[in-house]
Structure formats: C-alpha cells, structure tokens
Short mmCIF file of C-alpha atoms in Angstrom, two decimals:
data_model
loop_
_atom_site.label_atom_id
_atom_site.label_comp_id
_atom_site.label_asym_id
_atom_site.label_seq_id
_atom_site.Cartn_x
_atom_site.Cartn_y
_atom_site.Cartn_z
CA MET A 1 5.19 -35.68 19.74
CA ASP A 2 8.64 -35.97 21.10
CA ASP A 3 10.03 -34.70 18.00
CA GLU A 4 8.00 -32.13 17.80
CA LYS A 5 8.89 -31.07 21.78
CA ARG A 6 12.43 -31.45 20.75
CA LEU A 7 11.95 -29.90 17.69
CA ILE A 8 10.24 -26.88 19.22
CA ALA A 9 13.26 -27.07 22.05
CA GLN A 10 15.76 -26.20 19.45
CA LEU A 11 13.54 -23.58 17.51
CA ALA A 12 13.26 -22.03 20.98
CA ALA A 13 17.04 -22.26 20.97
CA GLY A 14 17.62 -20.50 18.15
CA ASP A 15 18.66 -23.16 16.00
CA LEU A 16 17.87 -22.22 12.37
CA ASP A 17 18.67 -25.59 11.17
CA SER A 18 15.27 -26.73 13.01
CA LEU A 19 13.47 -23.85 10.55
CA ALA A 20 14.36 -26.35 7.74
CA VAL A 21 12.92 -29.35 9.16
CA ILE A 22 9.88 -27.69 9.71
CA TYR A 23 9.74 -26.19 6.39
CA ARG A 24 10.45 -29.74 4.97
CA GLU A 25 7.46 -31.29 6.71
CA TYR A 26 5.31 -28.52 6.29
CA GLY A 27 6.28 -26.21 3.90
CA GLY A 28 4.24 -27.83 1.19
CA ALA A 29 1.11 -27.72 2.94
CA MET A 30 2.04 -23.88 4.03
CA THR A 31 2.46 -22.83 0.49
CA THR A 32 -0.91 -24.61 -0.68
CA LEU A 33 -2.61 -23.36 2.24
CA ALA A 34 -1.49 -19.65 1.53
CA ARG A 35 -1.66 -19.71 -2.44
CA THR A 36 -5.08 -21.37 -2.28
CA LEU A 37 -6.41 -18.51 -0.13
CA LEU A 38 -4.74 -15.82 -1.51
CA ARG A 39 -4.75 -16.97 -5.26
CA ASP A 40 -1.07 -14.97 -5.75
CA ARG A 41 2.06 -16.75 -5.69
CA ASP A 42 4.38 -13.79 -4.87
CA GLU A 43 1.92 -12.42 -1.94
CA ALA A 44 1.34 -16.48 -0.87
CA ASP A 45 5.51 -16.45 -0.96
CA ASP A 46 5.69 -13.56 1.47
CA VAL A 47 2.91 -14.85 3.50
CA VAL A 48 5.07 -18.29 3.92
CA GLU A 49 8.08 -16.55 4.43
CA ASP A 50 6.91 -14.48 7.39
CA ALA A 51 5.16 -17.40 8.72
CA LEU A 52 8.53 -19.08 9.43
CA VAL A 53 10.00 -15.99 10.76
CA ARG A 54 7.04 -16.28 13.23
CA VAL A 55 7.12 -19.91 13.65
CA PHE A 56 10.89 -19.49 14.88
CA GLU A 57 10.31 -16.77 17.04
CA LYS A 58 7.29 -17.84 18.55
CA ALA A 59 8.34 -21.03 19.14
CA GLY A 60 8.83 -20.71 23.05
CA GLY A 61 5.18 -19.83 23.23
CA PHE A 62 4.16 -22.98 21.73
CA ARG A 63 1.51 -25.13 24.08
CA GLY A 64 1.84 -28.04 22.07
CA THR A 65 -2.04 -28.71 21.90
CA GLY A 66 -3.42 -29.78 18.34
CA GLY A 67 0.51 -30.12 16.97
CA LEU A 68 2.99 -28.49 15.17
CA LYS A 69 1.16 -28.69 11.69
CA ALA A 70 -1.84 -27.21 13.55
CA TRP A 71 0.02 -24.58 14.95
CA THR A 72 2.19 -23.90 12.03
CA LEU A 73 -0.99 -23.67 9.29
CA ARG A 74 -2.86 -21.72 12.23
CA ILE A 75 0.03 -18.76 11.32
CA VAL A 76 -0.15 -18.76 7.89
CA LEU A 77 -3.82 -18.74 7.82
CA ASN A 78 -3.98 -15.72 10.00
CA LEU A 79 -1.39 -13.83 8.14
CA SER A 80 -3.38 -14.47 4.88
CA ARG A 81 -6.45 -13.37 6.17
CA ASP A 82 -4.52 -10.20 7.07
CA ARG A 83 -3.74 -10.31 3.39
CA LEU A 84 -6.96 -10.41 2.50
CA ARG A 85 -8.41 -7.54 4.67
CA ARG A 86 -5.73 -5.64 3.21
CA ARG A 87 -6.70 -5.79 -0.11
CA ARG A 88 -10.70 -6.37 -0.15
CA PHE A 89 -11.58 -3.58 -2.47
CA ILE A 90 -9.23 -4.16 -5.17
CA ALA A 91 -9.36 -8.53 -5.22
CA GLY A 92 -9.18 -9.42 -8.41
CA ASP A 93 -12.11 -10.69 -11.10
CA LEU A 94 -13.01 -14.81 -9.72
CA ASP A 95 -13.84 -16.08 -13.11
CA ASP A 96 -10.43 -14.25 -14.46
CA ALA A 97 -8.36 -17.30 -15.69
CA ALA A 98 -4.82 -15.39 -15.42
CA ARG A 99 -5.59 -14.82 -11.66
CA ILE A 100 -5.99 -18.81 -10.72
CA GLU A 101 -2.91 -19.30 -13.06
CA ARG A 102 -0.93 -16.74 -10.89
CA ALA A 103 -1.62 -18.86 -7.51
CA GLY A 104 1.03 -21.26 -8.91
CA LEU A 105 -0.70 -24.17 -7.85
CA ARG A 106 -1.08 -27.77 -10.09
CA VAL A 107 -2.78 -30.82 -10.86
CA ASP A 108 -1.80 -33.89 -9.38
CA PRO A 109 -3.77 -36.55 -10.72
CA VAL A 110 -4.92 -38.71 -8.05
CA GLU A 111 -6.16 -42.54 -8.29
CA GLY A 112 -9.26 -43.03 -10.71
CA TRP A 113 -8.04 -39.64 -12.36
CA ASP A 114 -9.42 -39.20 -15.67
CA GLU A 115 -6.14 -39.01 -18.25
CA ALA A 116 -8.78 -37.35 -21.05
CA LEU A 117 -9.39 -34.73 -18.12
CA ASP A 118 -7.60 -31.40 -19.20
CA SER A 119 -5.78 -30.11 -15.91
CA ALA A 120 -5.94 -26.42 -16.79
CA THR A 121 -9.92 -26.97 -16.79
CA THR A 122 -10.30 -28.50 -14.04
CA LEU A 123 -7.81 -26.24 -12.03
CA ALA A 124 -9.46 -23.29 -12.98
CA ALA A 125 -13.42 -25.02 -11.85
CA LEU A 126 -12.02 -26.41 -8.69
CA GLU A 127 -10.36 -22.83 -7.62
CA ARG A 128 -13.89 -20.69 -8.95
CA ALA A 129 -15.88 -23.14 -6.55
CA ILE A 130 -13.54 -22.98 -3.84
CA ALA A 131 -13.32 -19.21 -3.98
CA SER A 132 -16.99 -18.67 -4.66
CA LEU A 133 -17.31 -20.09 -0.93
CA PRO A 134 -17.85 -18.08 2.19
CA ALA A 135 -14.61 -17.67 3.80
CA GLU A 136 -15.19 -19.53 6.95
CA GLN A 137 -16.35 -22.51 4.86
CA ARG A 138 -13.46 -22.01 2.23
CA GLU A 139 -10.96 -21.91 5.06
CA ALA A 140 -12.82 -25.32 6.20
CA VAL A 141 -12.25 -27.24 2.82
CA VAL A 142 -8.55 -26.33 2.14
CA LEU A 143 -7.34 -27.29 5.73
CA CYS A 144 -9.34 -30.85 5.76
CA HIS A 145 -9.70 -31.79 1.90
CA ARG A 146 -6.28 -30.07 0.12
CA VAL A 147 -3.83 -29.64 3.23
CA GLY A 148 -5.41 -32.70 4.91
CA LEU A 149 -5.71 -31.75 8.63
CA PRO A 150 -7.46 -34.65 10.58
CA TYR A 151 -11.01 -32.83 11.71
CA ALA A 152 -10.03 -32.11 14.92
CA GLU A 153 -6.25 -30.99 14.25
CA ALA A 154 -8.44 -28.32 11.51
CA ALA A 155 -10.94 -26.97 14.53
CA ALA A 156 -7.81 -26.53 16.61
CA THR A 157 -6.59 -24.20 13.74
CA LEU A 158 -10.03 -22.61 13.02
CA GLY A 159 -10.32 -21.93 16.76
CA ILE A 160 -13.46 -23.76 16.34
CA ALA A 161 -15.55 -27.06 17.89
CA GLU A 162 -15.17 -30.01 15.68
CA GLY A 163 -19.15 -30.23 15.40
CA ALA A 164 -19.20 -26.30 14.05
CA LEU A 165 -16.20 -27.55 10.98
CA ARG A 166 -18.18 -30.38 10.28
CA ALA A 167 -21.44 -28.15 9.40
CA ARG A 168 -19.13 -26.05 7.83
CA LEU A 169 -17.63 -28.52 5.69
CA PHE A 170 -20.94 -30.26 4.70
CA ARG A 171 -22.35 -26.84 3.80
CA ALA A 172 -19.28 -26.01 1.69
CA ARG A 173 -19.28 -29.70 0.44
CA ALA A 174 -22.76 -29.68 -0.82
CA GLN A 175 -22.27 -25.96 -2.85
CA LEU A 176 -18.87 -27.28 -4.39
CA LYS A 177 -21.09 -30.58 -5.68
CA ALA A 178 -23.31 -28.56 -7.16
CA ALA A 179 -20.96 -26.70 -8.84
CA LEU A 180 -18.35 -29.45 -9.99
CA ALA A 181 -21.19 -32.09 -10.70
CA PRO A 182 -20.11 -32.15 -14.30
CA LEU A 183 -16.61 -31.89 -13.56
CA ALA A 184 -16.63 -35.10 -10.33
CA ARG A 185 -19.41 -37.07 -12.86
CA GLU A 186 -16.22 -37.02 -15.91
CA GLY A 187 -13.52 -37.70 -13.49
CA GLY A 188 -14.94 -39.79 -10.93
CA ALA A 189 -13.88 -43.35 -10.64
CA MET L 1 -10.61 -38.21 6.68
CA SER L 2 -12.14 -38.26 9.95
CA ALA L 3 -15.65 -39.62 8.89
CA PRO L 4 -17.18 -41.34 6.31
CA LEU L 5 -17.86 -39.84 3.14
CA ASP L 6 -20.90 -40.78 0.33
CA ARG L 7 -19.44 -41.92 -2.99
CA ASP L 8 -19.71 -38.16 -4.12
CA ASP L 9 -18.19 -36.77 -0.88
CA ALA L 10 -15.38 -38.88 -1.56
CA ARG L 11 -15.04 -37.95 -5.21
CA LEU L 12 -15.32 -34.72 -4.47
CA ALA L 13 -12.36 -34.95 -1.84
CA ARG L 14 -10.39 -36.73 -4.55
CA LEU L 15 -10.36 -33.67 -6.52
CA LEU L 16 -9.42 -31.27 -3.94
CA ALA L 17 -6.85 -33.32 -2.96
CA SER L 18 -5.46 -33.33 -6.18
CA VAL L 19 -4.42 -29.29 -6.55
CA ARG L 20 -1.29 -28.13 -4.37
CA ALA L 21 1.46 -26.27 -4.45
CA ASP L 22 5.18 -27.20 -3.88
CA ALA L 23 7.43 -25.12 -1.19
CA PRO L 24 9.73 -22.98 -2.77
CA PRO L 25 13.20 -22.95 -1.59
CA ALA L 26 13.44 -19.17 -1.26
CA SER L 27 11.00 -18.90 1.21
CA LEU L 28 12.90 -21.07 3.67
CA ALA L 29 16.12 -19.25 2.73
CA ARG L 30 14.88 -15.48 3.19
CA ALA L 31 13.31 -16.01 6.17
CA ARG L 32 16.70 -17.30 7.49
CA ALA L 33 18.22 -14.42 6.49
CA ARG L 34 15.78 -12.08 8.23
CA LEU L 35 16.32 -14.02 11.17
CA ALA L 36 20.27 -14.14 10.76
CA ALA L 37 20.79 -10.87 10.31
CA ARG L 38 18.38 -10.42 13.28
CA ALA L 39 20.34 -12.37 15.39
CA ALA L 40 23.79 -10.78 14.19
CA GLY L 41 22.32 -6.85 15.63
CA ALA L 42 22.45 -6.06 12.13
CA SER L 43 20.21 -6.21 9.12
CA PHE L 44 21.85 -6.56 5.82
CA ALA L 45 19.79 -3.98 4.24
CA PRO L 46 17.69 -1.06 5.73
CA PRO L 47 13.78 -2.73 6.79
CA ALA L 48 12.62 -0.47 4.15
CA LEU L 49 14.63 -1.67 1.41
CA ALA L 50 14.93 -5.43 2.31
CA TRP L 51 11.13 -4.94 2.04
CA ARG L 52 11.41 -3.91 -1.91
CA PHE L 53 13.60 -7.23 -2.29
CA ARG L 54 10.04 -9.29 -1.32
CA PRO L 55 8.11 -11.18 -4.43
CA ALA L 56 5.16 -9.68 -3.83
CA ALA L 57 6.96 -6.34 -3.54
CA LEU L 58 9.31 -7.03 -6.41
CA ALA L 59 6.07 -8.20 -8.78
CA ALA L 60 4.76 -4.88 -7.86
CA ALA L 61 7.23 -2.76 -8.73
CA ALA L 62 7.70 -4.28 -12.19
CA ALA L 63 3.97 -3.92 -12.99
CA ALA L 64 4.18 -0.62 -11.81
CA GLY L 65 7.42 -0.19 -14.41
CA VAL L 66 5.58 -1.38 -17.05
CA VAL L 67 3.22 0.82 -16.48
CA ALA L 68 5.31 3.73 -16.39
CA LEU L 69 7.22 2.75 -19.46
CA ALA L 70 3.68 2.22 -21.54
CA ALA L 71 2.38 5.86 -20.17
CA GLY L 72 5.62 6.97 -21.37
CA GLY L 73 5.60 5.99 -24.51
CA LEU L 74 2.40 7.15 -25.00
CA TRP L 75 3.35 10.84 -23.61
CA SER L 76 5.92 10.51 -26.24
CA GLY L 77 3.94 9.90 -29.07
CA GLY L 78 1.72 13.17 -27.89
CA ALA L 79 4.72 14.75 -27.65
CA ALA L 80 5.07 14.33 -31.72
CA THR L 81 1.94 16.54 -32.08
CA SER L 82 2.80 18.83 -29.23
CA SER L 83 5.40 21.28 -28.82
CA ARG L 84 4.89 20.64 -24.96
CA GLY L 85 6.66 16.76 -25.01
CA SER L 86 6.13 14.17 -22.15
CA LEU L 87 4.68 13.83 -19.07
CA VAL L 88 7.70 14.78 -17.13
CA ALA L 89 8.23 17.57 -19.29
CA SER L 90 5.11 19.04 -18.82
CA LEU L 91 5.93 18.62 -15.02
CA ALA L 92 8.89 19.96 -14.79
CA SER L 93 8.16 23.51 -17.14
CA GLY L 94 5.10 23.89 -14.72
CA GLY L 95 3.93 24.95 -18.17
CA GLY L 96 0.06 23.53 -18.06
CA SER L 97 -1.90 20.89 -16.19
CA ILE L 98 -1.89 16.93 -16.36
CA ALA L 99 -5.70 18.00 -16.35
CA ASP L 100 -5.40 20.20 -19.23
CA ASP L 101 -3.36 17.24 -20.78
CA LEU L 102 -5.98 14.45 -20.13
CA LEU L 103 -8.57 16.87 -21.31
CA GLY L 104 -7.10 18.02 -24.59
CA GLU L 105 -7.92 21.52 -23.34
CA SER L 106 -4.72 22.55 -24.50
CA GLY L 107 -4.91 22.38 -27.88
CA GLU L 108 -3.59 19.02 -28.00
CA PRO L 109 -5.76 16.30 -29.89
CA ALA L 110 -8.64 14.82 -28.19
CA SER L 111 -7.44 11.78 -29.23
CA ASP L 112 -4.74 11.63 -27.11
CA ALA L 113 -6.70 11.29 -23.96
CA ALA L 114 -8.03 8.75 -24.53
CA PRO L 115 -4.83 6.10 -24.53
CA HIS L 116 -3.44 8.24 -21.45
CA GLY L 117 -6.37 6.95 -19.48
CA ALA L 118 -6.61 3.31 -20.38
CA ALA L 119 -2.75 2.87 -19.96
CA ARG L 120 -2.97 4.21 -16.42
CA ASP L 121 -5.79 1.39 -15.49
CA SER L 122 -4.68 -1.53 -17.62
CA GLY L 123 -1.64 -2.78 -15.67
CA GLY L 124 -2.05 -1.02 -11.99
CA PRO L 125 -0.43 -3.32 -9.47
CA SER L 126 -3.11 -4.78 -7.04
#
C-alpha cells in the first residue's frame, strides 16, 4: 500500500514514468477487461489509452480506498460502459465468431486443461456465454474470475455491497455452467 | 477467490481465467504522447486530427475506404453500360439523382441497382 501511495504521489506530481509502472502492473487486466466487455480490440485499446490519461490526470483525487488496481479498473469499466451505451443499436451479432476474434483475446491453458480441447472453439463458447449474461452479471464475472479481483475490490469497483456482488456471481455462474456444461465436462480436471 | 467454490464452480473459474489479453505497448505510448503534448502546452496535432490516428478511428477509416472502393468499382462497372459513369460523375454533372441510379429509373439495367445496395450494407464501420 505504501508503494501505491508513492506511485500516486509521483503521478500527481506529473511523473510520466510512473504511468509506465501502472501499465506494467495493471495493463494486462485493463486490456483484458476492456476487450472482454467491448469485444473489439481497437475500441478496447482506445479505452485503455483514455483510462491511462485519466489515471494520470485524476491521481491527485485518488483516496486509496479499494486499492489502486480497483480504481484503475473502475475507470476502464466506466469508459467501456460509455462506449457500449453509444453503440447499443449497432452492436454486432453475438454469434458472429469474427467479432469474437476481433476482441483480441487468447486462451492460456490452465492446470487440468485438456490438451485436445480446441482453443478457438473454447474461446468462442466462453465469449458467447459471457456475452449472453445481463451486463451487471457480466461485469461481476469478468472482474472476479477473469481479471482476478478479490470480492471486496470487485464490489468497490462496481460500487455495490459485497453481498450484492456474491448474488450476481451466483446467478451468473449458474447460467454459465448450464451454457458451458459440455465444454467443462470435456476439459475439466 | 474469496469464497469456497464447489467442483463445478472451480472448473468454470479455471475456464474463465484462461482467457486474457496482453497489454499492447502502443496504448501506453499514445497516452504518454498525449500527456506530454498537453504538458508542453501544444499538441502534436489538432485534437480532431489526433483523434483520427487512434486504433478504432483508423479501423473505421480503413473499412470506409474499402466500402468506397467497392462502391466505386461497382459504379464504374455500371458505367460500361451507361453513358452517365460513376457516382462522382453523377453528382458532379447534376444530370440525375442518386435515387434514379439506384432505382434504375434512368434507363440503366435494373440488375445494376442490387449490387450497390449490397455493397453499402456489407462493410460499413460499426
């Protein structure tokens, strides 16, 4: 936490090199969050760029509650929501595999992964299942299970109570398990 | 994970966590350039122009270019059977409306109208 305070102080003082430290630490999570929510690599990279500018400009107002990672991801989340609101009526077909590829995401096999499982198929099924969730559940799932935020930090990022976050995750997992059941059985440990 | 998950939940969590993206260095470079330019009190490009160099804008511009080329090719193809020529020539001459061309009301073959519509709908930036 002291490191975070020092980093924030350096940002607030106008030290651009500190922005590189932020990006090295959280850039992967920022990019993963934006690309998962927007499913468009170029738009997501725009959002990450805007978020970095905002982090630098708003560092002086950072209160320290919830942690620097949660604060940074909240900025990415809000910018992604703005983009989604703007393009609501021209969103692509969720079943269009090309749109999923455009998101610029990749599958990193985890422990217990079935080597024979086709990663392109897995990615498409996962993204379709996540995209079919209501927005509030989708955000909760991505923050907790994909970006890896602890529940308390994810709740702070979303601006909700931890109990509400758990309820969203419970409903989301039930829906995702039903959608991914064949895949999970095939690829599970 | 802050709470114990059952086996299926844990399996699902592994699947979800296996998808990620790398942080592209260009995002940081562009952000730093914007901030540095702002700090210097001058932008390397006017804001409207700078916006056009961002990834989504470049992708949209490229898509629009492809559509324009495709549409131009179709109109040029129509010119082989028409004395009027391309869309640009049509606009410049003011001799007839675009709607006339699309509807084939000016005597062009009706089959020319369909490809124009198809091209316009197929690749527009989203």
